[in-house]
Amino acid sequence: MAAAPGDEGGGPPRDSEWPGFFITFEGVDGAGKSTQVAALAGALRSDGHDVLTVREPGETVLGELIRVLLLRPAPAPLDPWAEALLFVAARAQLLAETVLPALMRGTVVIADRFVDSTLAYQGGGRGLDRRSLLALHRAACGDVWPDLTVLLDLPPGAADRRRRDSQLPLDRMELSPEAFHAAVHRTFRELAEADPQRIVVVDGQRPAVVVSQRVYAVAAERLAEVGGLSSRPSA
Ligand code: TYD
């Protein structure tokens, strides 16, 4: 069931507390996020914006160590809450060390995954209670929400084909059963339905160049709505 913003769906306070602009990309594995993050960063830099890109989990020393723990095939199944807490620990460190200072400097920060991934993978996929995950986000990550989230939508079958075609070794999350990936996909869609103002769904099956044009159009419009970064109130 679609959830109400601010409750099950996650509800950011809409007036950002930073002079920068926070954009996140979400989607199932293989949706093409990293290509689109790079394309958008390039386009916004050409427009004269100061842009920082980050990916989760990782970037900080702690985050990269956690990434190895989370993504390498594990000898025993990870407890779902242990898994969630590790993703959130990496996020808390990334926010404190990198993302929030950049946003406070007026930078456009583009993140490859953020809290919606925890809601979709650990909530939808592993079955953890969404309210508890939201409470954890409030407690550990200061209830920070993006100004804009781009959901690259790719049906599970197509994502599966892309993962196999890439011929790269699959990580621990990618090795999860098909039903897990289907639940993750479904949850992303629910989150987008519950919060259409923040989460814009873009068809990830279109050619990459078409996707990047659409993403740029959305981001440029939102940046214009906030009056460009320089004139944004910082309260
Ligand atoms: P990564 O190689 O970065 O995947 P992708 O390129 O698709 O982003 O691996 C991150 C994996 O971790 C991916 O399968 C999604 C998963 N993940 C979670 O399960 N929960 C989270 O909170 C985050 C940030 C990622």
CSV table of C-alpha atoms and ligand atoms in Angstrom, one decimal:
chain,number,residue,atom,x,y,z
A,1,MET,CA,0.0,0.0,0.0
A,2,ALA,CA,1.3,3.4,-0.8
A,3,ALA,CA,2.3,5.3,2.3
A,4,ALA,CA,1.8,8.8,3.3
A,5,PRO,CA,4.8,11.2,3.1
A,6,GLY,CA,6.2,11.9,6.5
A,7,ASP,CA,5.2,8.5,7.7
A,8,GLU,CA,5.7,5.2,5.8
A,9,GLY,CA,7.0,6.8,2.7
A,10,GLY,CA,9.5,9.0,4.4
A,11,GLY,CA,8.9,12.7,4.5
A,12,PRO,CA,11.5,15.3,4.2
A,13,PRO,CA,11.0,18.7,5.5
A,14,ARG,CA,10.7,20.6,2.2
A,15,ASP,CA,12.5,23.7,3.1
A,16,SER,CA,16.1,22.5,3.0
A,17,GLU,CA,18.4,23.7,5.7
A,18,TRP,CA,21.4,24.0,3.3
A,19,PRO,CA,22.2,26.4,0.6
A,20,GLY,CA,23.3,23.5,-1.7
A,21,PHE,CA,21.1,21.0,-3.5
A,22,PHE,CA,20.9,17.3,-2.7
A,23,ILE,CA,20.0,14.9,-5.5
A,24,THR,CA,19.9,11.1,-5.1
A,25,PHE,CA,19.6,8.3,-7.7
A,26,GLU,CA,17.8,5.1,-6.8
A,27,GLY,CA,16.9,1.9,-8.5
A,28,VAL,CA,17.5,-1.8,-8.6
A,29,ASP,CA,21.0,-3.2,-9.3
A,30,GLY,CA,21.7,-2.7,-13.0
A,31,ALA,CA,19.3,0.3,-13.5
A,32,GLY,CA,22.2,2.4,-14.9
A,33,LYS,CA,22.6,4.8,-11.9
A,34,SER,CA,26.3,5.3,-12.1
A,35,THR,CA,26.1,6.3,-15.8
A,36,GLN,CA,23.4,8.7,-15.1
A,37,VAL,CA,25.1,10.2,-12.0
A,38,ALA,CA,28.2,10.9,-14.2
A,39,ALA,CA,26.1,12.4,-17.0
A,40,LEU,CA,24.1,14.7,-14.7
A,41,ALA,CA,27.3,15.8,-12.8
A,42,GLY,CA,28.9,16.7,-16.1
A,43,ALA,CA,25.9,18.6,-17.4
A,44,LEU,CA,25.5,20.6,-14.2
A,45,ARG,CA,29.2,21.4,-14.0
A,46,SER,CA,28.9,22.8,-17.6
A,47,ASP,CA,26.2,25.0,-16.3
A,48,GLY,CA,28.6,26.4,-13.8
A,49,HIS,CA,27.5,24.5,-10.7
A,50,ASP,CA,29.9,23.1,-8.1
A,51,VAL,CA,29.1,19.4,-8.1
A,52,LEU,CA,30.2,16.6,-5.8
A,53,THR,CA,29.3,12.9,-6.5
A,54,VAL,CA,29.2,10.2,-3.9
A,55,ARG,CA,28.1,6.6,-3.9
A,56,GLU,CA,26.8,4.4,-1.1
A,57,PRO,CA,28.0,2.5,0.7
A,58,GLY,CA,31.5,4.0,0.7
A,59,GLU,CA,33.5,7.2,0.0
A,60,THR,CA,34.8,7.6,3.6
A,61,VAL,CA,37.4,5.2,5.1
A,62,LEU,CA,34.8,3.7,7.3
A,63,GLY,CA,32.3,3.5,4.5
A,64,GLU,CA,34.7,1.6,2.2
A,65,LEU,CA,35.5,-0.9,4.9
A,66,ILE,CA,31.8,-1.4,5.5
A,67,ARG,CA,31.3,-1.8,1.8
A,68,VAL,CA,33.6,-4.7,1.7
A,69,LEU,CA,31.9,-6.3,4.6
A,70,LEU,CA,28.5,-5.9,3.0
A,71,LEU,CA,29.2,-6.8,-0.6
A,72,ARG,CA,31.6,-9.7,-0.5
A,73,PRO,CA,29.9,-13.1,-0.4
A,74,ALA,CA,29.5,-13.9,3.3
A,75,PRO,CA,30.3,-17.3,4.9
A,76,ALA,CA,27.0,-17.1,6.8
A,77,PRO,CA,23.8,-15.1,6.0
A,78,LEU,CA,23.9,-11.6,7.5
A,79,ASP,CA,21.3,-10.9,10.0
A,80,PRO,CA,18.9,-8.3,8.3
A,81,TRP,CA,19.3,-5.8,11.1
A,82,ALA,CA,23.0,-6.2,11.2
A,83,GLU,CA,22.9,-5.5,7.5
A,84,ALA,CA,20.7,-2.4,7.9
A,85,LEU,CA,22.8,-1.0,10.7
A,86,LEU,CA,26.0,-1.3,8.6
A,87,PHE,CA,24.4,0.5,5.7
A,88,VAL,CA,23.2,3.2,8.0
A,89,ALA,CA,26.5,3.5,9.8
A,90,ALA,CA,28.2,4.1,6.5
A,91,ARG,CA,25.6,6.7,5.6
A,92,ALA,CA,25.9,8.6,9.0
A,93,GLN,CA,29.7,8.9,8.4
A,94,LEU,CA,29.3,10.0,4.8
A,95,LEU,CA,26.8,12.7,5.8
A,96,ALA,CA,28.9,14.0,8.7
A,97,GLU,CA,32.2,13.9,6.8
A,98,THR,CA,31.3,14.8,3.3
A,99,VAL,CA,27.7,15.4,2.2
A,100,LEU,CA,26.5,17.9,4.8
A,101,PRO,CA,29.7,20.1,4.7
A,102,ALA,CA,29.4,20.2,0.9
A,103,LEU,CA,25.7,21.1,1.0
A,104,MET,CA,26.5,23.8,3.6
A,105,ARG,CA,29.1,25.2,1.1
A,106,GLY,CA,26.4,25.5,-1.5
A,107,THR,CA,27.5,22.5,-3.6
A,108,VAL,CA,25.1,20.3,-5.6
A,109,VAL,CA,25.6,16.8,-4.1
A,110,ILE,CA,24.6,13.9,-6.3
A,111,ALA,CA,24.5,10.5,-4.4
A,112,ASP,CA,24.3,7.1,-6.0
A,113,ARG,CA,21.8,5.6,-3.5
A,114,PHE,CA,20.6,7.0,-0.1
A,115,VAL,CA,18.0,6.2,2.4
A,116,ASP,CA,15.4,5.0,-0.1
A,117,SER,CA,17.8,2.1,-0.8
A,118,THR,CA,17.6,1.0,2.8
A,119,LEU,CA,13.8,1.3,2.8
A,120,ALA,CA,13.6,-0.8,-0.5
A,121,TYR,CA,16.3,-3.4,0.2
A,122,GLN,CA,16.3,-3.9,3.9
A,123,GLY,CA,12.6,-2.9,4.3
A,124,GLY,CA,11.0,-4.3,1.1
A,125,GLY,CA,13.6,-7.0,0.4
A,126,ARG,CA,14.5,-8.3,3.8
A,127,GLY,CA,11.1,-7.5,5.4
A,128,LEU,CA,12.3,-5.1,8.1
A,129,ASP,CA,9.7,-2.7,9.5
A,130,ARG,CA,9.7,0.5,7.6
A,131,ARG,CA,8.8,2.7,10.6
A,132,SER,CA,11.7,1.3,12.5
A,133,LEU,CA,14.0,2.0,9.6
A,134,LEU,CA,12.7,5.6,9.4
A,135,ALA,CA,13.2,6.0,13.1
A,136,LEU,CA,16.8,4.8,12.6
A,137,HIS,CA,17.2,7.3,9.9
A,138,ARG,CA,16.0,10.1,12.1
A,139,ALA,CA,18.2,9.0,15.0
A,140,ALA,CA,21.4,8.2,13.1
A,141,CYS,CA,21.2,10.5,10.0
A,142,GLY,CA,19.5,13.5,11.4
A,143,ASP,CA,16.4,12.9,9.2
A,144,VAL,CA,18.2,14.3,6.2
A,145,TRP,CA,16.2,13.9,2.9
A,146,PRO,CA,17.2,14.8,-0.6
A,147,ASP,CA,15.8,17.8,-2.4
A,148,LEU,CA,15.2,15.5,-5.4
A,149,THR,CA,15.4,11.8,-6.0
A,150,VAL,CA,15.5,10.2,-9.4
A,151,LEU,CA,14.2,6.6,-9.5
A,152,LEU,CA,15.5,4.8,-12.5
A,153,ASP,CA,12.8,2.3,-13.0
A,154,LEU,CA,13.8,-1.0,-14.5
A,155,PRO,CA,11.6,-4.1,-14.2
A,156,PRO,CA,13.3,-7.0,-12.4
A,157,GLY,CA,13.6,-9.2,-15.5
A,158,ALA,CA,15.3,-6.5,-17.5
A,159,ALA,CA,17.6,-5.7,-14.6
A,160,ASP,CA,18.5,-9.4,-14.2
A,161,ARG,CA,19.4,-9.6,-17.9
A,162,ARG,CA,21.6,-6.5,-17.6
A,163,ARG,CA,23.4,-7.9,-14.6
A,164,ARG,CA,24.1,-11.2,-16.5
A,165,ASP,CA,25.1,-9.4,-19.7
A,166,SER,CA,27.7,-7.3,-17.8
A,167,GLN,CA,29.6,-10.5,-17.0
A,168,LEU,CA,31.0,-8.9,-13.9
A,169,PRO,CA,31.1,-11.1,-10.8
A,170,LEU,CA,27.9,-10.7,-8.7
A,171,ASP,CA,28.2,-9.2,-5.2
A,172,ARG,CA,26.4,-10.5,-2.1
A,173,MET,CA,23.3,-8.4,-2.7
A,174,GLU,CA,23.1,-9.2,-6.4
A,175,LEU,CA,23.2,-12.9,-5.5
A,176,SER,CA,19.9,-12.6,-3.6
A,177,PRO,CA,17.0,-14.5,-5.1
A,178,GLU,CA,14.7,-13.1,-7.8
A,179,ALA,CA,11.9,-12.6,-5.3
A,180,PHE,CA,14.1,-10.3,-3.3
A,181,HIS,CA,14.9,-8.1,-6.3
A,182,ALA,CA,11.2,-8.1,-7.2
A,183,ALA,CA,10.3,-6.9,-3.7
A,184,VAL,CA,13.0,-4.2,-3.9
A,185,HIS,CA,11.6,-3.0,-7.2
A,186,ARG,CA,8.0,-3.0,-5.9
A,187,THR,CA,9.1,-1.0,-2.8
A,188,PHE,CA,10.9,1.7,-4.8
A,189,ARG,CA,7.6,2.1,-6.8
A,190,GLU,CA,5.6,2.4,-3.6
A,191,LEU,CA,8.0,5.0,-2.2
A,192,ALA,CA,7.7,7.0,-5.4
A,193,GLU,CA,3.9,6.9,-5.4
A,194,ALA,CA,3.9,8.0,-1.8
A,195,ASP,CA,6.1,11.0,-2.4
A,196,PRO,CA,5.8,12.2,-6.0
A,197,GLN,CA,7.0,15.7,-5.2
A,198,ARG,CA,10.5,14.4,-4.2
A,199,ILE,CA,10.8,11.2,-6.2
A,200,VAL,CA,10.7,11.4,-10.0
A,201,VAL,CA,10.4,8.1,-11.8
A,202,VAL,CA,12.4,7.9,-15.1
A,203,ASP,CA,12.1,4.9,-17.4
A,204,GLY,CA,15.5,3.2,-17.1
A,205,GLN,CA,14.8,1.0,-20.2
A,206,ARG,CA,15.2,3.9,-22.6
A,207,PRO,CA,18.6,4.5,-24.2
A,208,ALA,CA,21.1,6.0,-21.8
A,209,VAL,CA,21.2,9.3,-23.7
A,210,VAL,CA,17.4,9.7,-23.6
A,211,VAL,CA,17.4,9.0,-19.9
A,212,SER,CA,20.1,11.5,-19.2
A,213,GLN,CA,18.3,14.2,-21.2
A,214,ARG,CA,15.1,13.6,-19.1
A,215,VAL,CA,17.1,13.6,-15.8
A,216,TYR,CA,18.8,16.8,-16.7
A,217,ALA,CA,15.5,18.5,-17.6
A,218,VAL,CA,14.1,17.5,-14.2
A,219,ALA,CA,17.1,18.6,-12.3
A,220,ALA,CA,17.5,21.9,-14.1
A,221,GLU,CA,13.8,22.7,-13.5
A,222,ARG,CA,14.1,22.0,-9.8
A,223,LEU,CA,17.3,24.0,-9.5
A,224,ALA,CA,15.5,26.9,-11.3
A,225,GLU,CA,12.5,26.5,-8.9
A,226,VAL,CA,14.8,27.2,-5.9
A,227,GLY,CA,16.2,30.2,-7.7
A,228,GLY,CA,19.6,28.8,-8.5
A,229,LEU,CA,21.8,28.1,-5.6
A,230,SER,CA,23.2,31.5,-4.9
A,231,SER,CA,19.9,33.1,-4.2
A,232,ARG,CA,18.6,30.3,-2.0
A,233,PRO,CA,17.9,31.2,1.6
A,234,SER,CA,20.2,29.2,3.9
A,235,ALA,CA,17.8,29.0,6.9
B,1,TYD,P1,26.7,-1.3,-5.6
B,1,TYD,O1,27.8,-2.1,-6.3
B,1,TYD,O2,27.0,0.1,-5.3
B,1,TYD,O3,25.4,-1.5,-6.5
B,1,TYD,P2,24.8,-0.4,-7.5
B,1,TYD,O4,25.9,-0.2,-8.5
B,1,TYD,O5,23.6,-1.1,-8.0
B,1,TYD,O6,24.5,0.7,-6.6
B,1,TYD,O7,26.3,-2.1,-4.4
B,1,TYD,C1,25.4,-1.6,-3.5
B,1,TYD,C2,24.5,-2.7,-3.1
B,1,TYD,O8,24.0,-2.4,-1.8
B,1,TYD,C3,23.3,-2.7,-4.0
B,1,TYD,O9,22.9,-4.1,-4.2
B,1,TYD,C4,22.2,-2.1,-3.1
B,1,TYD,C5,22.6,-2.4,-1.7
B,1,TYD,N1,22.2,-1.4,-0.7
B,1,TYD,C6,21.3,-1.8,0.3
B,1,TYD,O10,20.9,-3.0,0.3
B,1,TYD,N2,20.9,-0.9,1.2
B,1,TYD,C7,21.4,0.4,1.2
B,1,TYD,O11,21.0,1.2,2.1
B,1,TYD,C8,22.3,0.8,0.2
B,1,TYD,C9,22.8,2.2,0.2
B,1,TYD,C10,22.7,-0.2,-0.8
